[in-house]
C-alpha cells in the first residue's frame, strides 16, 4: 500500500523521496454525487398521434399527483409545442415519474 509519498530513483547510498499529492478518492466521489444531486433533472413529454387528451391528462395526474387543471395545461403545451417539461426534480423522482408515464407508452425523455 502506498503512503502519501513514493520512492523515486536512487541507489542504496542515497534514496530520494518525492511527495505526491494527497487525493482522497472518497471525497472526489462524494463531490461528484453532490453535483449530480444538485443538477436539475427534467422529464420531457413528447406529443404523439396515438393517445387522447384524456389519456395523457389522466396519466399526468397519476404520475405527478397534480390537479386536473394543471395536467390539462401541460397536455395542451405538449400538443401545441410538440414537447414540454412536465416535471423537474432529483434523478430518482424523474425516473419514477417517467416510469409512470411510460406505463401507457407515452414518449418521454429524462434530461439532466
PDB file of N, CA and C in Angstrom:
ATOM      1  N   UNK A   1       0.851  -1.175   0.000  1.00  0.00           N
ATOM      2  CA  UNK A   1       0.000   0.000   0.000  1.00  0.00           C
ATOM      3  C   UNK A   1       0.892   1.231   0.000  1.00  0.00           C
ATOM      4  N   UNK A   2       0.544   2.243  -0.776  1.00  0.00           N
ATOM      5  CA  UNK A   2       1.337   3.461  -0.863  1.00  0.00           C
ATOM      6  C   UNK A   2       0.909   4.446   0.204  1.00  0.00           C
ATOM      7  N   UNK A   3       1.912   5.097   0.815  1.00  0.00           N
ATOM      8  CA  UNK A   3       1.603   6.179   1.739  1.00  0.00           C
ATOM      9  C   UNK A   3       1.422   7.442   0.919  1.00  0.00           C
ATOM     10  N   UNK A   4       1.583   8.596   1.566  1.00  0.00           N
ATOM     11  CA  UNK A   4       1.410   9.853   0.851  1.00  0.00           C
ATOM     12  C   UNK A   4       2.685  10.272   0.139  1.00  0.00           C
ATOM     13  N   UNK A   5       3.624   9.379  -0.005  1.00  0.00           N
ATOM     14  CA  UNK A   5       4.832   9.668  -0.779  1.00  0.00           C
ATOM     15  C   UNK A   5       5.276   8.405  -1.496  1.00  0.00           C
ATOM     16  N   UNK A   6       6.049   8.599  -2.532  1.00  0.00           N
ATOM     17  CA  UNK A   6       6.571   7.441  -3.252  1.00  0.00           C
ATOM     18  C   UNK A   6       8.069   7.587  -3.392  1.00  0.00           C
ATOM     19  N   UNK A   7       8.725   6.467  -3.434  1.00  0.00           N
ATOM     20  CA  UNK A   7      10.174   6.481  -3.603  1.00  0.00           C
ATOM     21  C   UNK A   7      10.473   6.693  -5.079  1.00  0.00           C
ATOM     22  N   UNK A   8      11.434   7.572  -5.330  1.00  0.00           N
ATOM     23  CA  UNK A   8      11.789   7.880  -6.709  1.00  0.00           C
ATOM     24  C   UNK A   8      13.289   7.731  -6.872  1.00  0.00           C
ATOM     25  N   UNK A   9      13.713   7.044  -7.903  1.00  0.00           N
ATOM     26  CA  UNK A   9      15.106   6.851  -8.261  1.00  0.00           C
ATOM     27  C   UNK A   9      16.012   6.708  -7.038  1.00  0.00           C
ATOM     28  N   UNK A  10      17.246   6.530  -7.267  1.00  0.00           N
ATOM     29  CA  UNK A  10      18.211   6.492  -6.181  1.00  0.00           C
ATOM     30  C   UNK A  10      18.918   5.155  -6.136  1.00  0.00           C
ATOM     31  N   UNK A  11      19.889   5.111  -5.284  1.00  0.00           N
ATOM     32  CA  UNK A  11      20.620   3.872  -5.110  1.00  0.00           C
ATOM     33  C   UNK A  11      20.668   3.569  -3.627  1.00  0.00           C
ATOM     34  N   UNK A  12      21.379   2.539  -3.277  1.00  0.00           N
ATOM     35  CA  UNK A  12      21.425   2.128  -1.880  1.00  0.00           C
ATOM     36  C   UNK A  12      21.985   3.204  -0.972  1.00  0.00           C
ATOM     37  N   UNK A  13      22.883   4.033  -1.506  1.00  0.00           N
ATOM     38  CA  UNK A  13      23.537   5.008  -0.642  1.00  0.00           C
ATOM     39  C   UNK A  13      22.717   6.275  -0.444  1.00  0.00           C
ATOM     40  N   UNK A  14      21.822   6.613  -1.369  1.00  0.00           N
ATOM     41  CA  UNK A  14      21.077   7.862  -1.203  1.00  0.00           C
ATOM     42  C   UNK A  14      19.735   7.840  -1.890  1.00  0.00           C
ATOM     43  N   UNK A  15      18.779   7.151  -1.362  1.00  0.00           N
ATOM     44  CA  UNK A  15      17.451   7.075  -1.936  1.00  0.00           C
ATOM     45  C   UNK A  15      16.753   8.408  -1.718  1.00  0.00           C
ATOM     46  N   UNK A  16      16.153   8.937  -2.780  1.00  0.00           N
ATOM     47  CA  UNK A  16      15.412  10.182  -2.675  1.00  0.00           C
ATOM     48  C   UNK A  16      13.924   9.854  -2.621  1.00  0.00           C
ATOM     49  N   UNK A  17      13.194  10.688  -1.950  1.00  0.00           N
ATOM     50  CA  UNK A  17      11.753  10.507  -1.877  1.00  0.00           C
ATOM     51  C   UNK A  17      11.079  11.768  -2.386  1.00  0.00           C
ATOM     52  N   UNK A  18      10.002  11.574  -3.109  1.00  0.00           N
ATOM     53  CA  UNK A  18       9.254  12.702  -3.651  1.00  0.00           C
ATOM     54  C   UNK A  18       7.822  12.601  -3.140  1.00  0.00           C
ATOM     55  N   UNK A  19       7.327  13.682  -2.581  1.00  0.00           N
ATOM     56  CA  UNK A  19       5.963  13.685  -2.060  1.00  0.00           C
ATOM     57  C   UNK A  19       4.971  13.704  -3.214  1.00  0.00           C
ATOM     58  N   UNK A  20       3.873  12.981  -3.047  1.00  0.00           N
ATOM     59  CA  UNK A  20       2.781  13.019  -4.021  1.00  0.00           C
ATOM     60  C   UNK A  20       1.590  13.660  -3.348  1.00  0.00           C
ATOM     61  N   UNK A  21       0.744  14.287  -4.125  1.00  0.00           N
ATOM     62  CA  UNK A  21      -0.405  14.956  -3.501  1.00  0.00           C
ATOM     63  C   UNK A  21      -1.334  13.945  -2.849  1.00  0.00           C
ATOM     64  N   UNK A  22      -1.887  14.344  -1.715  1.00  0.00           N
ATOM     65  CA  UNK A  22      -2.879  13.507  -1.042  1.00  0.00           C
ATOM     66  C   UNK A  22      -4.215  13.686  -1.753  1.00  0.00           C
ATOM     67  N   UNK A  23      -4.728  12.632  -2.344  1.00  0.00           N
ATOM     68  CA  UNK A  23      -6.016  12.676  -3.027  1.00  0.00           C
ATOM     69  C   UNK A  23      -6.935  11.686  -2.347  1.00  0.00           C
ATOM     70  N   UNK A  24      -8.004  12.203  -1.840  1.00  0.00           N
ATOM     71  CA  UNK A  24      -8.982  11.357  -1.172  1.00  0.00           C
ATOM     72  C   UNK A  24     -10.052  10.972  -2.187  1.00  0.00           C
ATOM     73  N   UNK A  25      -9.994   9.737  -2.643  1.00  0.00           N
ATOM     74  CA  UNK A  25     -10.911   9.262  -3.672  1.00  0.00           C
ATOM     75  C   UNK A  25     -12.357   9.355  -3.199  1.00  0.00           C
ATOM     76  N   UNK A  26     -12.606   9.035  -1.936  1.00  0.00           N
ATOM     77  CA  UNK A  26     -13.965   9.100  -1.414  1.00  0.00           C
ATOM     78  C   UNK A  26     -14.504  10.526  -1.474  1.00  0.00           C
ATOM     79  N   UNK A  27     -13.650  11.513  -1.191  1.00  0.00           N
ATOM     80  CA  UNK A  27     -14.075  12.913  -1.251  1.00  0.00           C
ATOM     81  C   UNK A  27     -14.445  13.282  -2.675  1.00  0.00           C
ATOM     82  N   UNK A  28     -13.640  12.862  -3.658  1.00  0.00           N
ATOM     83  CA  UNK A  28     -13.944  13.160  -5.052  1.00  0.00           C
ATOM     84  C   UNK A  28     -15.253  12.514  -5.478  1.00  0.00           C
ATOM     85  N   UNK A  29     -15.479  11.270  -5.062  1.00  0.00           N
ATOM     86  CA  UNK A  29     -16.715  10.588  -5.410  1.00  0.00           C
ATOM     87  C   UNK A  29     -17.913  11.289  -4.783  1.00  0.00           C
ATOM     88  N   UNK A  30     -17.770  11.730  -3.541  1.00  0.00           N
ATOM     89  CA  UNK A  30     -18.865  12.424  -2.859  1.00  0.00           C
ATOM     90  C   UNK A  30     -19.175  13.742  -3.563  1.00  0.00           C
ATOM     91  N   UNK A  31     -18.124  14.473  -3.992  1.00  0.00           N
ATOM     92  CA  UNK A  31     -18.334  15.733  -4.699  1.00  0.00           C
ATOM     93  C   UNK A  31     -19.079  15.492  -6.007  1.00  0.00           C
ATOM     94  N   UNK A  32     -18.745  14.419  -6.717  1.00  0.00           N
ATOM     95  CA  UNK A  32     -19.441  14.090  -7.959  1.00  0.00           C
ATOM     96  C   UNK A  32     -20.898  13.755  -7.685  1.00  0.00           C
ATOM     97  N   UNK A  33     -21.171  13.000  -6.623  1.00  0.00           N
ATOM     98  CA  UNK A  33     -22.542  12.652  -6.267  1.00  0.00           C
ATOM     99  C   UNK A  33     -23.324  13.899  -5.879  1.00  0.00           C
ATOM    100  N   UNK A  34     -22.687  14.828  -5.141  1.00  0.00           N
ATOM    101  CA  UNK A  34     -23.351  16.069  -4.751  1.00  0.00           C
ATOM    102  C   UNK A  34     -23.719  16.886  -5.982  1.00  0.00           C
ATOM    103  N   UNK A  35     -22.806  16.954  -6.966  1.00  0.00           N
ATOM    104  CA  UNK A  35     -23.084  17.688  -8.192  1.00  0.00           C
ATOM    105  C   UNK A  35     -24.263  17.060  -8.926  1.00  0.00           C
ATOM    106  N   UNK A  36     -24.321  15.722  -8.983  1.00  0.00           N
ATOM    107  CA  UNK A  36     -25.420  15.041  -9.654  1.00  0.00           C
ATOM    108  C   UNK A  36     -26.740  15.351  -8.962  1.00  0.00           C
ATOM    109  N   UNK A  37     -26.724  15.389  -7.630  1.00  0.00           N
ATOM    110  CA  UNK A  37     -27.951  15.647  -6.894  1.00  0.00           C
ATOM    111  C   UNK A  37     -28.403  17.094  -7.071  1.00  0.00           C
ATOM    112  N   UNK A  38     -27.469  18.021  -7.257  1.00  0.00           N
ATOM    113  CA  UNK A  38     -27.810  19.417  -7.433  1.00  0.00           C
ATOM    114  C   UNK A  38     -28.270  19.711  -8.854  1.00  0.00           C
ATOM    115  N   UNK A  39     -27.906  18.852  -9.793  1.00  0.00           N
ATOM    116  CA  UNK A  39     -28.295  19.046 -11.176  1.00  0.00           C
ATOM    117  C   UNK A  39     -29.800  18.887 -11.289  1.00  0.00           C
ATOM    118  N   UNK A  40     -30.469  19.890 -11.888  1.00  0.00           N
ATOM    119  CA  UNK A  40     -31.918  19.739 -12.051  1.00  0.00           C
ATOM    120  C   UNK A  40     -32.233  18.754 -13.175  1.00  0.00           C
ATOM    121  N   UNK A  41     -32.818  17.644 -12.830  1.00  0.00           N
ATOM    122  CA  UNK A  41     -33.242  16.644 -13.806  1.00  0.00           C
ATOM    123  C   UNK A  41     -34.654  16.987 -14.239  1.00  0.00           C
ATOM    124  N   UNK A  42     -34.977  16.694 -15.496  1.00  0.00           N
ATOM    125  CA  UNK A  42     -36.279  17.048 -16.042  1.00  0.00           C
ATOM    126  C   UNK A  42     -36.864  15.869 -16.817  1.00  0.00           C
ATOM    127  N   UNK A  43     -38.179  15.759 -16.768  1.00  0.00           N
ATOM    128  CA  UNK A  43     -38.888  14.789 -17.605  1.00  0.00           C
ATOM    129  C   UNK A  43     -39.558  15.581 -18.717  1.00  0.00           C
ATOM    130  N   UNK A  44     -39.238  15.206 -19.945  1.00  0.00           N
ATOM    131  CA  UNK A  44     -39.816  15.840 -21.118  1.00  0.00           C
ATOM    132  C   UNK A  44     -40.841  14.871 -21.706  1.00  0.00           C
ATOM    133  N   UNK A  45     -42.025  15.385 -21.997  1.00  0.00           N
ATOM    134  CA  UNK A  45     -43.080  14.583 -22.621  1.00  0.00           C
ATOM    135  C   UNK A  45     -43.257  15.081 -24.050  1.00  0.00           C
ATOM    136  N   UNK A  46     -43.279  14.147 -25.001  1.00  0.00           N
ATOM    137  CA  UNK A  46     -43.406  14.479 -26.417  1.00  0.00           C
ATOM    138  C   UNK A  46     -44.821  14.202 -26.904  1.00  0.00           C
ATOM    139  N   UNK A  47     -45.236  14.985 -27.882  1.00  0.00           N
ATOM    140  CA  UNK A  47     -46.544  14.807 -28.493  1.00  0.00           C
ATOM    141  C   UNK A  47     -46.549  13.553 -29.360  1.00  0.00           C
ATOM    142  N   UNK A  48     -47.693  12.902 -29.421  1.00  0.00           N
ATOM    143  CA  UNK A  48     -47.855  11.779 -30.345  1.00  0.00           C
ATOM    144  C   UNK A  48     -49.280  11.799 -30.881  1.00  0.00           C
ATOM    145  N   UNK A  49     -49.525  11.013 -31.896  1.00  0.00           N
ATOM    146  CA  UNK A  49     -50.850  10.949 -32.508  1.00  0.00           C
ATOM    147  C   UNK A  49     -51.633   9.726 -32.059  1.00  0.00           C
ATOM    148  N   UNK A  50     -51.167   9.082 -31.009  1.00  0.00           N
ATOM    149  CA  UNK A  50     -51.781   7.830 -30.565  1.00  0.00           C
ATOM    150  C   UNK A  50     -52.720   8.043 -29.377  1.00  0.00           C
ATOM    151  N   UNK A  51     -52.270   8.812 -28.390  1.00  0.00           N
ATOM    152  CA  UNK A  51     -53.028   8.964 -27.144  1.00  0.00           C
ATOM    153  C   UNK A  51     -54.014  10.130 -27.223  1.00  0.00           C
ATOM    154  N   UNK A  52     -55.148   9.940 -26.571  1.00  0.00           N
ATOM    155  CA  UNK A  52     -56.133  11.017 -26.496  1.00  0.00           C
ATOM    156  C   UNK A  52     -55.721  12.003 -25.401  1.00  0.00           C
ATOM    157  N   UNK A  53     -56.334  13.174 -25.442  1.00  0.00           N
ATOM    158  CA  UNK A  53     -56.074  14.167 -24.403  1.00  0.00           C
ATOM    159  C   UNK A  53     -56.406  13.593 -23.029  1.00  0.00           C
ATOM    160  N   UNK A  54     -57.538  12.909 -22.933  1.00  0.00           N
ATOM    161  CA  UNK A  54     -57.955  12.346 -21.637  1.00  0.00           C
ATOM    162  C   UNK A  54     -56.949  11.319 -21.116  1.00  0.00           C
ATOM    163  N   UNK A  55     -56.394  10.492 -21.996  1.00  0.00           N
ATOM    164  CA  UNK A  55     -55.396   9.505 -21.563  1.00  0.00           C
ATOM    165  C   UNK A  55     -54.154  10.196 -21.002  1.00  0.00           C
ATOM    166  N   UNK A  56     -53.693  11.210 -21.698  1.00  0.00           N
ATOM    167  CA  UNK A  56     -52.487  11.926 -21.256  1.00  0.00           C
ATOM    168  C   UNK A  56     -52.760  12.668 -19.956  1.00  0.00           C
ATOM    169  N   UNK A  57     -53.894  13.331 -19.884  1.00  0.00           N
ATOM    170  CA  UNK A  57     -54.250  14.070 -18.667  1.00  0.00           C
ATOM    171  C   UNK A  57     -54.320  13.117 -17.467  1.00  0.00           C
ATOM    172  N   UNK A  58     -55.001  12.005 -17.626  1.00  0.00           N
ATOM    173  CA  UNK A  58     -55.123  11.044 -16.519  1.00  0.00           C
ATOM    174  C   UNK A  58     -53.773  10.480 -16.104  1.00  0.00           C
ATOM    175  N   UNK A  59     -52.902  10.215 -17.070  1.00  0.00           N
ATOM    176  CA  UNK A  59     -51.589   9.653 -16.731  1.00  0.00           C
ATOM    177  C   UNK A  59     -50.713  10.710 -16.044  1.00  0.00           C
ATOM    178  N   UNK A  60     -50.818  11.954 -16.463  1.00  0.00           N
ATOM    179  CA  UNK A  60     -50.079  13.026 -15.792  1.00  0.00           C
ATOM    180  C   UNK A  60     -50.539  13.187 -14.347  1.00  0.00           C
ATOM    181  N   UNK A  61     -51.823  13.113 -14.135  1.00  0.00           N
ATOM    182  CA  UNK A  61     -52.355  13.197 -12.771  1.00  0.00           C
ATOM    183  C   UNK A  61     -51.788  12.059 -11.929  1.00  0.00           C
ATOM    184  N   UNK A  62     -51.774  10.866 -12.500  1.00  0.00           N
ATOM    185  CA  UNK A  62     -51.241   9.701 -11.788  1.00  0.00           C
ATOM    186  C   UNK A  62     -49.749   9.855 -11.507  1.00  0.00           C
ATOM    187  N   UNK A  63     -48.995  10.324 -12.493  1.00  0.00           N
ATOM    188  CA  UNK A  63     -47.532  10.429 -12.361  1.00  0.00           C
ATOM    189  C   UNK A  63     -47.104  11.575 -11.462  1.00  0.00           C
ATOM    190  N   UNK A  64     -47.788  12.695 -11.582  1.00  0.00           N
ATOM    191  CA  UNK A  64     -47.354  13.908 -10.869  1.00  0.00           C
ATOM    192  C   UNK A  64     -48.129  14.169  -9.590  1.00  0.00           C
ATOM    193  N   UNK A  65     -49.301  13.587  -9.477  1.00  0.00           N
ATOM    194  CA  UNK A  65     -50.150  13.892  -8.326  1.00  0.00           C
ATOM    195  C   UNK A  65     -50.652  15.323  -8.394  1.00  0.00           C
ATOM    196  N   UNK A  66     -50.827  15.831  -9.615  1.00  0.00           N
ATOM    197  CA  UNK A  66     -51.248  17.221  -9.803  1.00  0.00           C
ATOM    198  C   UNK A  66     -52.756  17.306 -10.006  1.00  0.00           C
ATOM    199  N   UNK A  67     -53.244  18.523 -10.118  1.00  0.00           N
ATOM    200  CA  UNK A  67     -54.663  18.738 -10.358  1.00  0.00           C
ATOM    201  C   UNK A  67     -54.985  18.474 -11.827  1.00  0.00           C
ATOM    202  N   UNK A  68     -56.251  18.295 -12.093  1.00  0.00           N
ATOM    203  CA  UNK A  68     -56.683  18.090 -13.476  1.00  0.00           C
ATOM    204  C   UNK A  68     -56.384  19.333 -14.311  1.00  0.00           C
ATOM    205  N   UNK A  69     -56.565  20.499 -13.732  1.00  0.00           N
ATOM    206  CA  UNK A  69     -56.301  21.741 -14.461  1.00  0.00           C
ATOM    207  C   UNK A  69     -54.833  21.845 -14.872  1.00  0.00           C
ATOM    208  N   UNK A  70     -53.935  21.476 -13.971  1.00  0.00           N
ATOM    209  CA  UNK A  70     -52.504  21.527 -14.281  1.00  0.00           C
ATOM    210  C   UNK A  70     -52.151  20.498 -15.359  1.00  0.00           C
ATOM    211  N   UNK A  71     -52.714  19.315 -15.253  1.00  0.00           N
ATOM    212  CA  UNK A  71     -52.467  18.274 -16.252  1.00  0.00           C
ATOM    213  C   UNK A  71     -52.993  18.700 -17.620  1.00  0.00           C
ATOM    214  N   UNK A  72     -54.140  19.363 -17.654  1.00  0.00           N
ATOM    215  CA  UNK A  72     -54.691  19.864 -18.916  1.00  0.00           C
ATOM    216  C   UNK A  72     -53.761  20.909 -19.534  1.00  0.00           C
ATOM    217  N   UNK A  73     -53.253  21.793 -18.697  1.00  0.00           N
ATOM    218  CA  UNK A  73     -52.341  22.843 -19.175  1.00  0.00           C
ATOM    219  C   UNK A  73     -51.078  22.220 -19.779  1.00  0.00           C
ATOM    220  N   UNK A  74     -50.506  21.228 -19.092  1.00  0.00           N
ATOM    221  CA  UNK A  74     -49.315  20.549 -19.610  1.00  0.00           C
ATOM    222  C   UNK A  74     -49.611  19.813 -20.918  1.00  0.00           C
ATOM    223  N   UNK A  75     -50.769  19.165 -20.975  1.00  0.00           N
ATOM    224  CA  UNK A  75     -51.153  18.418 -22.173  1.00  0.00           C
ATOM    225  C   UNK A  75     -51.307  19.348 -23.370  1.00  0.00           C
ATOM    226  N   UNK A  76     -51.911  20.486 -23.170  1.00  0.00           N
ATOM    227  CA  UNK A  76     -52.043  21.462 -24.258  1.00  0.00           C
ATOM    228  C   UNK A  76     -50.688  21.986 -24.708  1.00  0.00           C
ATOM    229  N   UNK A  77     -49.808  22.223 -23.756  1.00  0.00           N
ATOM    230  CA  UNK A  77     -48.466  22.697 -24.114  1.00  0.00           C
ATOM    231  C   UNK A  77     -47.735  21.644 -24.955  1.00  0.00           C
ATOM    232  N   UNK A  78     -47.809  20.386 -24.540  1.00  0.00           N
ATOM    233  CA  UNK A  78     -47.186  19.302 -25.305  1.00  0.00           C
ATOM    234  C   UNK A  78     -47.777  19.254 -26.708  1.00  0.00           C
ATOM    235  N   UNK A  79     -49.096  19.349 -26.800  1.00  0.00           N
ATOM    236  CA  UNK A  79     -49.781  19.276 -28.086  1.00  0.00           C
ATOM    237  C   UNK A  79     -49.381  20.446 -29.005  1.00  0.00           C
ATOM    238  N   UNK A  80     -49.356  21.651 -28.446  1.00  0.00           N
ATOM    239  CA  UNK A  80     -49.086  22.848 -29.254  1.00  0.00           C
ATOM    240  C   UNK A  80     -47.609  23.028 -29.602  1.00  0.00           C
ATOM    241  N   UNK A  81     -46.724  22.632 -28.707  1.00  0.00           N
ATOM    242  CA  UNK A  81     -45.292  22.867 -28.916  1.00  0.00           C
ATOM    243  C   UNK A  81     -44.527  21.615 -29.330  1.00  0.00           C
ATOM    244  N   UNK A  82     -45.170  20.462 -29.294  1.00  0.00           N
ATOM    245  CA  UNK A  82     -44.521  19.221 -29.680  1.00  0.00           C
ATOM    246  C   UNK A  82     -43.843  18.496 -28.529  1.00  0.00           C
ATOM    247  N   UNK A  83     -43.550  19.233 -27.477  1.00  0.00           N
ATOM    248  CA  UNK A  83     -42.961  18.649 -26.266  1.00  0.00           C
ATOM    249  C   UNK A  83     -43.035  19.684 -25.157  1.00  0.00           C
ATOM    250  N   UNK A  84     -42.883  19.201 -23.920  1.00  0.00           N
ATOM    251  CA  UNK A  84     -42.883  20.110 -22.774  1.00  0.00           C
ATOM    252  C   UNK A  84     -42.230  19.432 -21.584  1.00  0.00           C
ATOM    253  N   UNK A  85     -41.605  20.249 -20.734  1.00  0.00           N
ATOM    254  CA  UNK A  85     -41.077  19.739 -19.467  1.00  0.00           C
ATOM    255  C   UNK A  85     -42.279  19.588 -18.539  1.00  0.00           C
ATOM    256  N   UNK A  86     -42.498  18.378 -18.065  1.00  0.00           N
ATOM    257  CA  UNK A  86     -43.656  18.126 -17.210  1.00  0.00           C
ATOM    258  C   UNK A  86     -43.271  17.921 -15.746  1.00  0.00           C
ATOM    259  N   UNK A  87     -41.970  17.713 -15.510  1.00  0.00           N
ATOM    260  CA  UNK A  87     -41.520  17.505 -14.125  1.00  0.00           C
ATOM    261  C   UNK A  87     -40.049  17.845 -14.006  1.00  0.00           C
ATOM    262  N   UNK A  88     -39.678  18.360 -12.841  1.00  0.00           N
ATOM    263  CA  UNK A  88     -38.271  18.638 -12.529  1.00  0.00           C
ATOM    264  C   UNK A  88     -38.012  18.220 -11.094  1.00  0.00           C
ATOM    265  N   UNK A  89     -36.883  17.526 -10.883  1.00  0.00           N
ATOM    266  CA  UNK A  89     -36.541  17.083  -9.538  1.00  0.00           C
ATOM    267  C   UNK A  89     -35.282  16.250  -9.556  1.00  0.00           C
ATOM    268  N   UNK A  90     -35.111  15.433  -8.529  1.00  0.00           N
ATOM    269  CA  UNK A  90     -33.947  14.561  -8.455  1.00  0.00           C
ATOM    270  C   UNK A  90     -34.062  13.485  -9.531  1.00  0.00           C
ATOM    271  N   UNK A  91     -32.951  12.826  -9.817  1.00  0.00           N
ATOM    272  CA  UNK A  91     -32.985  11.768 -10.827  1.00  0.00           C
ATOM    273  C   UNK A  91     -33.962  10.672 -10.433  1.00  0.00           C
ATOM    274  N   UNK A  92     -33.956  10.310  -9.157  1.00  0.00           N
ATOM    275  CA  UNK A  92     -34.835   9.241  -8.690  1.00  0.00           C
ATOM    276  C   UNK A  92     -36.301   9.613  -8.883  1.00  0.00           C
ATOM    277  N   UNK A  93     -36.650  10.860  -8.560  1.00  0.00           N
ATOM    278  CA  UNK A  93     -38.033  11.309  -8.742  1.00  0.00           C
ATOM    279  C   UNK A  93     -38.412  11.294 -10.221  1.00  0.00           C
ATOM    280  N   UNK A  94     -37.494  11.804 -11.063  1.00  0.00           N
ATOM    281  CA  UNK A  94     -37.747  11.817 -12.504  1.00  0.00           C
ATOM    282  C   UNK A  94     -37.896  10.407 -13.049  1.00  0.00           C
ATOM    283  N   UNK A  95     -37.086   9.504 -12.559  1.00  0.00           N
ATOM    284  CA  UNK A  95     -37.153   8.114 -13.002  1.00  0.00           C
ATOM    285  C   UNK A  95     -38.524   7.517 -12.675  1.00  0.00           C
ATOM    286  N   UNK A  96     -39.036   7.830 -11.497  1.00  0.00           N
ATOM    287  CA  UNK A  96     -40.340   7.318 -11.078  1.00  0.00           C
ATOM    288  C   UNK A  96     -41.461   7.923 -11.929  1.00  0.00           C
ATOM    289  N   UNK A  97     -41.432   9.247 -12.127  1.00  0.00           N
ATOM    290  CA  UNK A  97     -42.448   9.916 -12.946  1.00  0.00           C
ATOM    291  C   UNK A  97     -42.404   9.374 -14.366  1.00  0.00           C
ATOM    292  N   UNK A  98     -41.201   9.249 -14.907  1.00  0.00           N
ATOM    293  CA  UNK A  98     -41.019   8.736 -16.260  1.00  0.00           C
ATOM    294  C   UNK A  98     -41.601   7.327 -16.399  1.00  0.00           C
ATOM    295  N   UNK A  99     -41.357   6.494 -15.404  1.00  0.00           N
ATOM    296  CA  UNK A  99     -41.884   5.131 -15.429  1.00  0.00           C
ATOM    297  C   UNK A  99     -43.400   5.102 -15.458  1.00  0.00           C
ATOM    298  N   UNK A 100     -44.022   5.977 -14.697  1.00  0.00           N
ATOM    299  CA  UNK A 100     -45.484   6.028 -14.668  1.00  0.00           C
ATOM    300  C   UNK A 100     -46.027   6.497 -16.023  1.00  0.00           C
ATOM    301  N   UNK A 101     -45.385   7.487 -16.627  1.00  0.00           N
ATOM    302  CA  UNK A 101     -45.835   7.965 -17.937  1.00  0.00           C
ATOM    303  C   UNK A 101     -45.666   6.884 -19.006  1.00  0.00           C
ATOM    304  N   UNK A 102     -44.618   6.100 -18.879  1.00  0.00           N
ATOM    305  CA  UNK A 102     -44.348   5.048 -19.865  1.00  0.00           C
ATOM    306  C   UNK A 102     -45.295   3.851 -19.727  1.00  0.00           C
ATOM    307  N   UNK A 103     -46.045   3.782 -18.632  1.00  0.00           N
ATOM    308  CA  UNK A 103     -46.998   2.678 -18.456  1.00  0.00           C
ATOM    309  C   UNK A 103     -47.971   2.581 -19.628  1.00  0.00           C
ATOM    310  N   UNK A 104     -48.306   3.718 -20.224  1.00  0.00           N
ATOM    311  CA  UNK A 104     -49.215   3.705 -21.373  1.00  0.00           C
ATOM    312  C   UNK A 104     -48.453   4.067 -22.665  1.00  0.00           C
ATOM    313  N   UNK A 105     -47.167   3.871 -22.648  1.00  0.00           N
ATOM    314  CA  UNK A 105     -46.287   4.086 -23.802  1.00  0.00           C
ATOM    315  C   UNK A 105     -46.235   5.528 -24.291  1.00  0.00           C
ATOM    316  N   UNK A 106     -46.318   6.486 -23.354  1.00  0.00           N
ATOM    317  CA  UNK A 106     -46.079   7.874 -23.734  1.00  0.00           C
ATOM    318  C   UNK A 106     -44.598   8.017 -24.062  1.00  0.00           C
ATOM    319  N   UNK A 107     -44.289   8.947 -24.947  1.00  0.00           N
ATOM    320  CA  UNK A 107     -42.909   9.170 -25.366  1.00  0.00           C
ATOM    321  C   UNK A 107     -42.299  10.223 -24.443  1.00  0.00           C
ATOM    322  N   UNK A 108     -41.275   9.817 -23.719  1.00  0.00           N
ATOM    323  CA  UNK A 108     -40.675  10.700 -22.724  1.00  0.00           C
ATOM    324  C   UNK A 108     -39.150  10.646 -22.820  1.00  0.00           C
ATOM    325  N   UNK A 109     -38.540  11.572 -22.098  1.00  0.00           N
ATOM    326  CA  UNK A 109     -37.085  11.615 -22.015  1.00  0.00           C
ATOM    327  C   UNK A 109     -36.708  12.233 -20.672  1.00  0.00           C
ATOM    328  N   UNK A 110     -35.669  11.710 -20.047  1.00  0.00           N
ATOM    329  CA  UNK A 110     -35.131  12.314 -18.830  1.00  0.00           C
ATOM    330  C   UNK A 110     -33.869  13.052 -19.223  1.00  0.00           C
ATOM    331  N   UNK A 111     -33.790  14.322 -18.863  1.00  0.00           N
ATOM    332  CA  UNK A 111     -32.595  15.123 -19.178  1.00  0.00           C
ATOM    333  C   UNK A 111     -32.014  15.665 -17.885  1.00  0.00           C
ATOM    334  N   UNK A 112     -30.699  15.728 -17.856  1.00  0.00           N
ATOM    335  CA  UNK A 112     -30.010  16.255 -16.679  1.00  0.00           C
ATOM    336  C   UNK A 112     -29.038  17.332 -17.020  1.00  0.00           C
TER     337      UNK A 112
END
